[in-house]
Amino acid sequence: MRVGLLGCGNLGRIIVENSKKFGVEIVSLYDKEFSKAVELSKICGKPCKSFEDFIKGEFDFVIEAASAEAVREYGKKILDGRKNLVILSTAALIDEDLLKKLRRKAKEVGKKIYIPSGAIVGLDGLSVLKFFESKIKLITRKNPKALGRNLGLIFKGFVKDAVKKFPRNLNVAATLSLATGKDVEVEVFAENLERNIHEILAKWEFGEIYVRVENVPSKNVKSSHLAALSVLSLLRNLEEEVVVW
Ligand SMILES: NC(=O)c1ccc[n+]([C@@H]2O[C@H](COP(=O)([O-])OP(=O)(O)OC[C@H]3O[C@@H](n4cnc5c(N)ncnc54)[C@H](O)[C@@H]3O)[C@@H](O)[C@H]2O)c1
């Protein structure tokens, strides 16, 4: 599978370094800081100076590992360039208008937008809840270095406000909301931890679901290795004859 990578920072590097293991070929690289694309091209892929150059490349998928702004700026253009799009900066999609526009564009050009599970797990089961009454809560704990706040409970509220306040830290809340169609309740704690911890609690008429993930942060303490690797796993799954969901 031939893929272009938009965003050659921390998660981009993990994606590139592990791509071969998952049978994914990163052929093209773009970052607003050209030097970062050049740096990753030492492992694989051609660095592109401009987005226009990048999108002309011969590949079927773009992995977005850049920022919510990049999703806003390039999302439609990527689909117009006849590429499927895998989005990591899911906080951008809490903007219903943008989501609607991207969905419409994807339909028009016959391409898909994929949302990887990112730094959490269990979306297979949790997505069932989209069609049932349910309550879903996410509790995230990160080091104050990642959150830029003092210790303690630093946010309690719902997903839209959560991603507005922490657009780089709460993609998981956005992903959870997209998967379940629910206004997820969110609590964020800054704690002296070595790991980023996400707990998901869901209640519905057929039971309760509890998911806990402890992620060792990557170089960028806000992001976890699992988030990058979930993209490669998703792409790998698309190639398999037997798909385990
Ligand atoms: N879905 C999830 O569970 C999850 C988990 C962790 C991180 N993320 C998100 O993934 C993204 C990447 O994370 P990271 O840790 O690699 O960040 P990073 O800051 O280390 O790297 C981002 C790279 O993208 C580039 N970039 C940013 N905006 C751009 C634009 N408009 N055009 C071109 N290049 C641009 C930057 O120059 C940088 O090199 C972030 O938005 C982060 O919030 C999602």
CSV table of C-alpha atoms and ligand atoms in Angstrom, one decimal:
chain,number,residue,atom,x,y,z
A,1,MET,CA,0.0,0.0,0.0
A,2,ARG,CA,1.5,3.4,-1.1
A,3,VAL,CA,0.9,6.2,1.3
A,4,GLY,CA,1.8,9.9,1.7
A,5,LEU,CA,2.5,11.4,5.1
A,6,LEU,CA,1.3,14.9,6.1
A,7,GLY,CA,3.1,15.9,9.2
A,8,CYS,CA,6.7,14.7,9.9
A,9,GLY,CA,6.9,15.4,13.6
A,10,ASN,CA,6.8,13.0,16.5
A,11,LEU,CA,4.0,10.6,15.4
A,12,GLY,CA,5.1,11.0,11.7
A,13,ARG,CA,8.5,9.6,12.7
A,14,ILE,CA,7.0,6.6,14.6
A,15,ILE,CA,4.8,5.9,11.6
A,16,VAL,CA,7.8,6.0,9.2
A,17,GLU,CA,10.0,4.0,11.4
A,18,ASN,CA,7.4,1.2,11.8
A,19,SER,CA,5.8,1.3,8.3
A,20,LYS,CA,7.7,-1.7,6.8
A,21,LYS,CA,6.7,-3.9,9.7
A,22,PHE,CA,3.0,-3.3,8.8
A,23,GLY,CA,3.6,-3.6,5.0
A,24,VAL,CA,2.9,0.1,4.4
A,25,GLU,CA,5.1,2.0,2.0
A,26,ILE,CA,5.5,5.7,2.8
A,27,VAL,CA,6.4,7.2,-0.6
A,28,SER,CA,5.9,11.0,0.0
A,29,LEU,CA,6.4,13.4,2.9
A,30,TYR,CA,5.1,16.9,3.5
A,31,ASP,CA,5.5,19.2,6.5
A,32,LYS,CA,5.3,22.9,6.7
A,33,GLU,CA,8.8,22.7,8.0
A,34,PHE,CA,10.6,21.3,5.0
A,35,SER,CA,13.6,20.2,7.0
A,36,LYS,CA,11.4,17.8,9.0
A,37,ALA,CA,10.3,16.1,5.7
A,38,VAL,CA,14.0,15.9,4.6
A,39,GLU,CA,15.0,14.4,7.9
A,40,LEU,CA,12.4,11.6,7.7
A,41,SER,CA,13.3,11.0,4.0
A,42,LYS,CA,16.5,9.5,5.3
A,43,ILE,CA,14.4,6.5,6.3
A,44,CYS,CA,12.0,6.5,3.4
A,45,GLY,CA,9.8,8.7,1.1
A,46,LYS,CA,10.3,11.8,-1.0
A,47,PRO,CA,10.3,15.1,0.8
A,48,CYS,CA,8.0,17.6,-1.0
A,49,LYS,CA,8.5,21.4,-0.7
A,50,SER,CA,4.9,22.3,-1.3
A,51,PHE,CA,1.5,20.7,-0.6
A,52,GLU,CA,0.7,20.9,-4.3
A,53,ASP,CA,3.8,18.8,-5.1
A,54,PHE,CA,2.9,16.3,-2.4
A,55,ILE,CA,-0.7,15.7,-3.5
A,56,LYS,CA,0.3,15.0,-7.1
A,57,GLY,CA,2.2,11.9,-5.9
A,58,GLU,CA,1.2,8.4,-6.8
A,59,PHE,CA,-0.3,7.0,-3.6
A,60,ASP,CA,-3.9,6.1,-2.5
A,61,PHE,CA,-3.8,7.2,1.1
A,62,VAL,CA,-2.7,10.3,3.0
A,63,ILE,CA,-2.0,9.9,6.7
A,64,GLU,CA,-2.6,13.2,8.5
A,65,ALA,CA,-0.3,13.4,11.6
A,66,ALA,CA,0.0,17.2,11.7
A,67,SER,CA,-2.6,19.3,13.4
A,68,ALA,CA,-6.3,20.2,13.5
A,69,GLU,CA,-5.3,23.3,11.3
A,70,ALA,CA,-3.9,20.9,8.7
A,71,VAL,CA,-7.2,19.0,8.6
A,72,ARG,CA,-9.0,22.3,8.0
A,73,GLU,CA,-6.5,23.5,5.5
A,74,TYR,CA,-5.9,20.3,3.4
A,75,GLY,CA,-8.7,17.9,4.2
A,76,LYS,CA,-10.8,18.8,1.1
A,77,LYS,CA,-7.8,19.2,-1.1
A,78,ILE,CA,-6.6,15.7,-0.2
A,79,LEU,CA,-9.9,14.2,-1.2
A,80,ASP,CA,-10.0,16.3,-4.3
A,81,GLY,CA,-6.6,14.9,-5.1
A,82,ARG,CA,-8.3,11.5,-5.2
A,83,LYS,CA,-6.7,10.1,-2.0
A,84,ASN,CA,-8.3,8.5,1.0
A,85,LEU,CA,-7.6,10.3,4.2
A,86,VAL,CA,-6.6,8.9,7.6
A,87,ILE,CA,-7.0,11.6,10.3
A,88,LEU,CA,-5.1,11.6,13.6
A,89,SER,CA,-6.0,15.2,14.6
A,90,THR,CA,-9.6,14.2,15.2
A,91,ALA,CA,-10.2,17.3,17.4
A,92,ALA,CA,-10.8,19.1,14.1
A,93,LEU,CA,-13.8,17.0,13.4
A,94,ILE,CA,-15.7,18.2,16.4
A,95,ASP,CA,-16.5,21.2,14.1
A,96,GLU,CA,-19.7,19.8,12.6
A,97,ASP,CA,-19.5,22.1,9.7
A,98,LEU,CA,-16.1,20.8,8.7
A,99,LEU,CA,-17.1,17.2,9.2
A,100,LYS,CA,-20.2,17.7,7.0
A,101,LYS,CA,-18.1,19.3,4.2
A,102,LEU,CA,-15.5,16.5,4.3
A,103,ARG,CA,-18.1,13.8,4.4
A,104,ARG,CA,-19.8,15.4,1.3
A,105,LYS,CA,-16.5,15.8,-0.5
A,106,ALA,CA,-15.5,12.2,0.2
A,107,LYS,CA,-18.9,10.9,-1.2
A,108,GLU,CA,-18.5,13.2,-4.2
A,109,VAL,CA,-15.1,11.8,-5.2
A,110,GLY,CA,-15.7,8.2,-4.0
A,111,LYS,CA,-13.0,8.3,-1.3
A,112,LYS,CA,-13.1,7.4,2.4
A,113,ILE,CA,-12.0,9.2,5.6
A,114,TYR,CA,-10.6,6.8,8.2
A,115,ILE,CA,-10.4,7.5,11.9
A,116,PRO,CA,-7.9,5.3,13.7
A,117,SER,CA,-8.5,4.3,17.3
A,118,GLY,CA,-5.4,6.4,18.2
A,119,ALA,CA,-4.3,6.5,21.8
A,120,ILE,CA,-7.3,4.5,23.0
A,121,VAL,CA,-8.8,1.0,22.3
A,122,GLY,CA,-12.2,-0.6,22.3
A,123,LEU,CA,-13.9,1.5,19.6
A,124,ASP,CA,-15.1,-1.7,18.0
A,125,GLY,CA,-17.5,-2.5,20.9
A,126,LEU,CA,-18.1,1.1,21.9
A,127,SER,CA,-19.3,2.0,18.4
A,128,VAL,CA,-22.3,-0.3,19.0
A,129,LEU,CA,-23.5,2.3,21.5
A,130,LYS,CA,-24.1,4.8,18.7
A,131,PHE,CA,-27.5,3.1,18.1
A,132,PHE,CA,-28.5,2.8,21.8
A,133,GLU,CA,-29.2,5.1,24.7
A,134,SER,CA,-25.9,5.3,26.7
A,135,LYS,CA,-23.7,7.4,28.8
A,136,ILE,CA,-20.0,7.6,28.1
A,137,LYS,CA,-17.3,9.2,30.2
A,138,LEU,CA,-13.6,9.7,29.5
A,139,ILE,CA,-11.1,10.3,32.2
A,140,THR,CA,-7.6,11.4,31.0
A,141,ARG,CA,-4.6,11.7,33.2
A,142,LYS,CA,-1.4,13.2,31.9
A,143,ASN,CA,1.8,14.8,33.3
A,144,PRO,CA,1.5,18.6,33.9
A,145,LYS,CA,4.3,18.9,31.3
A,146,ALA,CA,1.9,17.6,28.6
A,147,LEU,CA,-1.1,19.7,29.7
A,148,GLY,CA,0.7,22.9,30.6
A,149,ARG,CA,-1.3,23.2,33.9
A,150,ASN,CA,-0.7,22.7,37.6
A,151,LEU,CA,-1.6,19.5,39.3
A,152,GLY,CA,-5.3,18.5,40.0
A,153,LEU,CA,-8.6,18.3,38.1
A,154,ILE,CA,-8.1,20.8,35.3
A,155,PHE,CA,-11.2,20.1,33.2
A,156,LYS,CA,-14.7,18.7,33.7
A,157,GLY,CA,-17.3,19.1,31.0
A,158,PHE,CA,-18.2,17.8,27.6
A,159,VAL,CA,-16.2,16.9,24.5
A,160,LYS,CA,-16.7,20.2,22.5
A,161,ASP,CA,-15.3,22.3,25.3
A,162,ALA,CA,-12.6,19.8,26.1
A,163,VAL,CA,-11.1,19.8,22.6
A,164,LYS,CA,-11.4,23.6,22.4
A,165,LYS,CA,-9.4,23.9,25.6
A,166,PHE,CA,-6.9,21.1,24.8
A,167,PRO,CA,-6.9,20.6,21.0
A,168,ARG,CA,-3.5,18.8,21.1
A,169,ASN,CA,-4.3,16.5,24.1
A,170,LEU,CA,-7.9,15.4,23.7
A,171,ASN,CA,-8.1,13.9,20.3
A,172,VAL,CA,-9.2,10.7,22.1
A,173,ALA,CA,-12.3,12.5,23.4
A,174,ALA,CA,-13.1,13.6,19.8
A,175,THR,CA,-12.5,10.1,18.5
A,176,LEU,CA,-14.7,8.6,21.1
A,177,SER,CA,-17.5,11.0,20.3
A,178,LEU,CA,-17.2,10.3,16.6
A,179,ALA,CA,-17.4,6.5,17.2
A,180,THR,CA,-20.3,6.6,19.6
A,181,GLY,CA,-22.2,9.7,18.3
A,182,LYS,CA,-22.5,10.8,22.0
A,183,ASP,CA,-21.6,14.0,23.8
A,184,VAL,CA,-18.9,12.3,25.8
A,185,GLU,CA,-18.3,13.6,29.4
A,186,VAL,CA,-14.7,14.4,30.0
A,187,GLU,CA,-12.5,14.8,33.0
A,188,VAL,CA,-8.8,15.7,32.7
A,189,PHE,CA,-6.3,15.4,35.6
A,190,ALA,CA,-2.8,16.7,35.6
A,191,GLU,CA,-0.8,14.2,37.7
A,192,ASN,CA,2.8,13.4,38.3
A,193,LEU,CA,2.7,10.3,36.1
A,194,GLU,CA,5.2,8.7,33.7
A,195,ARG,CA,2.4,7.5,31.5
A,196,ASN,CA,-0.7,9.0,29.7
A,197,ILE,CA,-3.7,7.2,31.1
A,198,HIS,CA,-7.2,7.1,29.5
A,199,GLU,CA,-10.1,5.4,31.1
A,200,ILE,CA,-13.4,5.0,29.3
A,201,LEU,CA,-16.6,4.2,31.3
A,202,ALA,CA,-19.8,3.4,29.3
A,203,LYS,CA,-23.2,2.4,30.6
A,204,TRP,CA,-26.0,1.1,28.4
A,205,GLU,CA,-29.0,-1.3,28.8
A,206,PHE,CA,-26.9,-4.4,28.0
A,207,GLY,CA,-24.1,-3.8,30.4
A,208,GLU,CA,-21.1,-1.6,31.3
A,209,ILE,CA,-17.9,-1.2,29.5
A,210,TYR,CA,-14.6,-0.1,31.2
A,211,VAL,CA,-11.5,0.5,29.2
A,212,ARG,CA,-8.2,1.6,30.6
A,213,VAL,CA,-5.1,2.4,28.5
A,214,GLU,CA,-1.7,3.3,29.9
A,215,ASN,CA,0.6,4.7,27.2
A,216,VAL,CA,4.2,5.5,27.5
A,217,PRO,CA,4.5,9.0,26.0
A,218,SER,CA,6.6,9.5,22.9
A,219,LYS,CA,9.1,12.3,22.6
A,220,ASN,CA,6.3,14.8,22.4
A,221,VAL,CA,4.8,14.0,25.8
A,222,LYS,CA,1.3,14.9,24.6
A,223,SER,CA,1.3,12.0,22.2
A,224,SER,CA,1.6,8.2,22.6
A,225,HIS,CA,3.3,5.5,20.4
A,226,LEU,CA,0.0,3.6,20.2
A,227,ALA,CA,-1.6,6.5,18.4
A,228,ALA,CA,0.9,6.3,15.6
A,229,LEU,CA,0.9,2.5,15.4
A,230,SER,CA,-2.9,2.4,15.3
A,231,VAL,CA,-2.8,4.1,11.9
A,232,LEU,CA,-0.5,1.4,10.5
A,233,SER,CA,-2.7,-1.3,11.9
A,234,LEU,CA,-5.7,0.3,10.3
A,235,LEU,CA,-4.0,0.5,6.9
A,236,ARG,CA,-2.8,-3.1,7.3
A,237,ASN,CA,-6.3,-4.3,8.0
A,238,LEU,CA,-7.6,-2.7,4.8
A,239,GLU,CA,-5.3,-5.1,2.9
A,240,GLU,CA,-6.2,-8.3,4.7
A,241,GLU,CA,-8.6,-10.9,3.4
A,242,VAL,CA,-9.7,-11.7,6.9
A,243,VAL,CA,-10.4,-8.5,8.9
A,244,VAL,CA,-10.5,-8.8,12.7
A,245,TRP,CA,-12.4,-5.8,13.9
B,1,LIG,N1,-6.0,10.5,17.5
B,1,LIG,C1,-5.2,10.4,18.6
B,1,LIG,O1,-5.4,9.6,19.5
B,1,LIG,C2,-3.9,11.3,18.7
B,1,LIG,C3,-3.0,11.0,19.7
B,1,LIG,C4,-1.9,11.8,19.7
B,1,LIG,C5,-1.7,12.9,18.9
B,1,LIG,N2,-2.7,13.2,18.0
B,1,LIG,C6,-2.6,14.3,17.1
B,1,LIG,O2,-1.7,14.0,16.0
B,1,LIG,C7,-1.0,15.1,15.5
B,1,LIG,C8,0.5,14.9,15.4
B,1,LIG,O3,1.0,14.7,16.7
B,1,LIG,P1,2.6,14.8,16.9
B,1,LIG,O4,2.8,14.4,18.4
B,1,LIG,O5,3.3,14.1,15.9
B,1,LIG,O6,2.8,16.4,16.8
B,1,LIG,P2,4.2,17.1,16.4
B,1,LIG,O7,4.0,18.5,16.8
B,1,LIG,O8,5.4,16.4,16.9
B,1,LIG,O9,4.2,17.0,14.8
B,1,LIG,C9,3.3,17.6,13.9
B,1,LIG,C10,4.1,18.0,12.7
B,1,LIG,O10,3.1,18.4,11.7
B,1,LIG,C11,3.6,19.6,11.1
B,1,LIG,N3,2.4,20.5,10.8
B,1,LIG,C12,1.5,21.0,11.7
B,1,LIG,N4,0.6,21.7,11.1
B,1,LIG,C13,0.9,21.6,9.8
B,1,LIG,C14,0.3,22.2,8.6
B,1,LIG,N5,-0.8,23.0,8.7
B,1,LIG,N6,0.8,21.9,7.4
B,1,LIG,C15,1.9,21.1,7.3
B,1,LIG,N7,2.6,20.6,8.4
B,1,LIG,C16,2.0,20.8,9.6
B,1,LIG,C17,4.5,20.3,12.2
B,1,LIG,O11,5.5,21.1,11.6
B,1,LIG,C18,5.1,19.1,12.8
B,1,LIG,O12,6.3,18.7,12.2
B,1,LIG,C19,-1.4,16.3,16.5
B,1,LIG,O13,-2.5,17.0,15.9
B,1,LIG,C20,-1.9,15.5,17.7
B,1,LIG,O14,-2.8,16.3,18.5
B,1,LIG,C21,-3.8,12.4,17.9
